[in-house]
Amino acid sequence: MTTTRTPRAWPRLLFAFAALFTLATAAAQVELRMTWYDDGSEGQVLRDLLDRFEAENPDVRVVIDTVPYASGILQSLPLQLASGEGPDLARVTDLGGLSEYFLDLRPHLSDPDYWEENFGPFLNWMRPAGSDAIPGFMTQLTVTGPFVNRTLFDQAGVEVPAGDTTWEEWAEVTRQVAEATGTPYAMVMDRTGHRLAGPAISYGARVFDENGDVAIDDEGMRRMMQLMVDWHADGTMNPDVWIGSQGTYAAGNEFFVNGQVVLYMSGSWQVGQFDQLIGDAFDWQVVPNPCGPAACTGMPGGAALVGIADTEHPAEVARVMEYLTSEEVLAEFYARTLFIPGHLGLAESGVDYVSDSQAAVDALNVFAAQVGRLDPIAYDLQAYTYNRFVFDAMRDRLTQVFVGELTLDEAIERMQQDVDAAIAEAQQ
């Protein structure tokens, strides 16, 4: 006897086939975990771009795990990488120090020459010594430099200095503005040796000896550090940022956003959030890096998105990276995040930044113009594998001088000891 299926049975069969197809697709889908931190709204932009990637590549799903920068990126991530329990991709700033954990994308890329041509100068920052690996790309090229509250200058009737202006001159003029306007502090600098390094190099710090080894003690380094000591002692700088209060340190950007400081030494990554947070509360601008007798330099730097060597899906990681670094997609990322491009082609052609704020666009242009004035020592220090040890020692020991625990001579001696010990341990 022949059985004839009724039309009513077909929907059930179609549903069953669809369910099987969905299960098969889910089983075949690769999930990649990306550890990420935000300076502003760039995580939202990245998620939007990755949603498009996933629509075009349904076999890959990218989960963004957003973590705090200090605890998540600087503290937890290195421990995860050392234990082999890291993510598939991560956004990092300690490029040299973590380079041993980075995936070499080169064997999985369709066009490695594209990466060399457009990211070449920055690949050396994240490569293990002697390697030609392609670990990732710069989510942004950053440049350190000062922000000033233009409204406070106008209220004080003081002109914003133009041309080559020394750090001492900036300290004097910002004190005048602070006093005239009742602003609590003249200047603030981020609590990090990276931010201090540019001014120190401007004052003649060489950082390295003739053999390429770290040598902190020289006249230029001492002169800039003495200025920092003096500014914290006389109230020019807000002590809460470097000295802290009750075991915690204040973020310098909060004082700037709230109009409590005249000059804030930070960097280009702040532009995006200042564009949002300050709005029309006051006028602000970026000024060229102050000078010393040797240079007028800040520090280059930035964050890179890298693949992690322990990933079980290197080919899929490379696919994600190729999508994000395609010129059209990356141009949109830089434009919407208000980041200086770490892509030579886009740096040359320019980026049409998406902002209604002329202050933000002007700030980015000033930072971009600073790239050509960065001192070679600044580039060498940024590329140095153990630069994190140098920056941390400068920060921690100088803070001890501020609070009277060490003299400057003692602090500089301890800085050198700290760096030497950290390097020796890392090389074991």
PDB file of C-alpha atoms in Angstrom, residues 6 17 32 48 70 101 143 149 156 158 184 201 204 229 239 245 250 258-259 263 281 288 331 356 360 366 371 383 415:
ATOM      1  CA  THR A   6      -0.352  15.276   2.998  1.00  0.00           C
ATOM      2  CA  PHE A  17      15.481  20.557   8.105  1.00  0.00           C
ATOM      3  CA  LEU A  32      36.751  34.253  18.876  1.00  0.00           C
ATOM      4  CA  ASP A  48      29.372  47.888  14.509  1.00  0.00           C
ATOM      5  CA  ALA A  70      44.643  49.268  34.378  1.00  0.00           C
ATOM      6  CA  TYR A 101      52.754  36.036  23.138  1.00  0.00           C
ATOM      7  CA  VAL A 143      51.094  61.341  20.307  1.00  0.00           C
ATOM      8  CA  ASN A 149      41.398  75.375  28.555  1.00  0.00           C
ATOM      9  CA  ALA A 156      42.267  85.913  32.336  1.00  0.00           C
ATOM     10  CA  VAL A 158      46.214  86.103  28.690  1.00  0.00           C
ATOM     11  CA  PRO A 184      42.583  75.257  41.483  1.00  0.00           C
ATOM     12  CA  ILE A 201      63.960  64.018  26.279  1.00  0.00           C
ATOM     13  CA  GLY A 204      68.279  66.409  27.020  1.00  0.00           C
ATOM     14  CA  VAL A 229      59.380  68.040  42.108  1.00  0.00           C
ATOM     15  CA  PRO A 239      49.066  66.362  43.928  1.00  0.00           C
ATOM     16  CA  SER A 245      44.933  60.378  48.431  1.00  0.00           C
ATOM     17  CA  ALA A 250      43.034  60.695  40.604  1.00  0.00           C
ATOM     18  CA  ASN A 258      35.576  69.784  35.007  1.00  0.00           C
ATOM     19  CA  GLY A 259      37.484  72.994  34.261  1.00  0.00           C
ATOM     20  CA  LEU A 263      46.909  72.721  31.106  1.00  0.00           C
ATOM     21  CA  ALA A 281      31.029  73.808  28.565  1.00  0.00           C
ATOM     22  CA  PRO A 288      52.389  71.902  20.335  1.00  0.00           C
ATOM     23  CA  ALA A 331      39.314  54.653   7.431  1.00  0.00           C
ATOM     24  CA  ASP A 356      30.589  68.427  14.558  1.00  0.00           C
ATOM     25  CA  ALA A 360      38.236  68.021  17.954  1.00  0.00           C
ATOM     26  CA  VAL A 366      47.823  69.572  15.812  1.00  0.00           C
ATOM     27  CA  VAL A 371      54.604  63.406  14.493  1.00  0.00           C
ATOM     28  CA  ALA A 383      60.266  50.516  20.352  1.00  0.00           C
ATOM     29  CA  MET A 415      65.175  53.816  39.150  1.00  0.00           C
TER      30      MET A 415
END
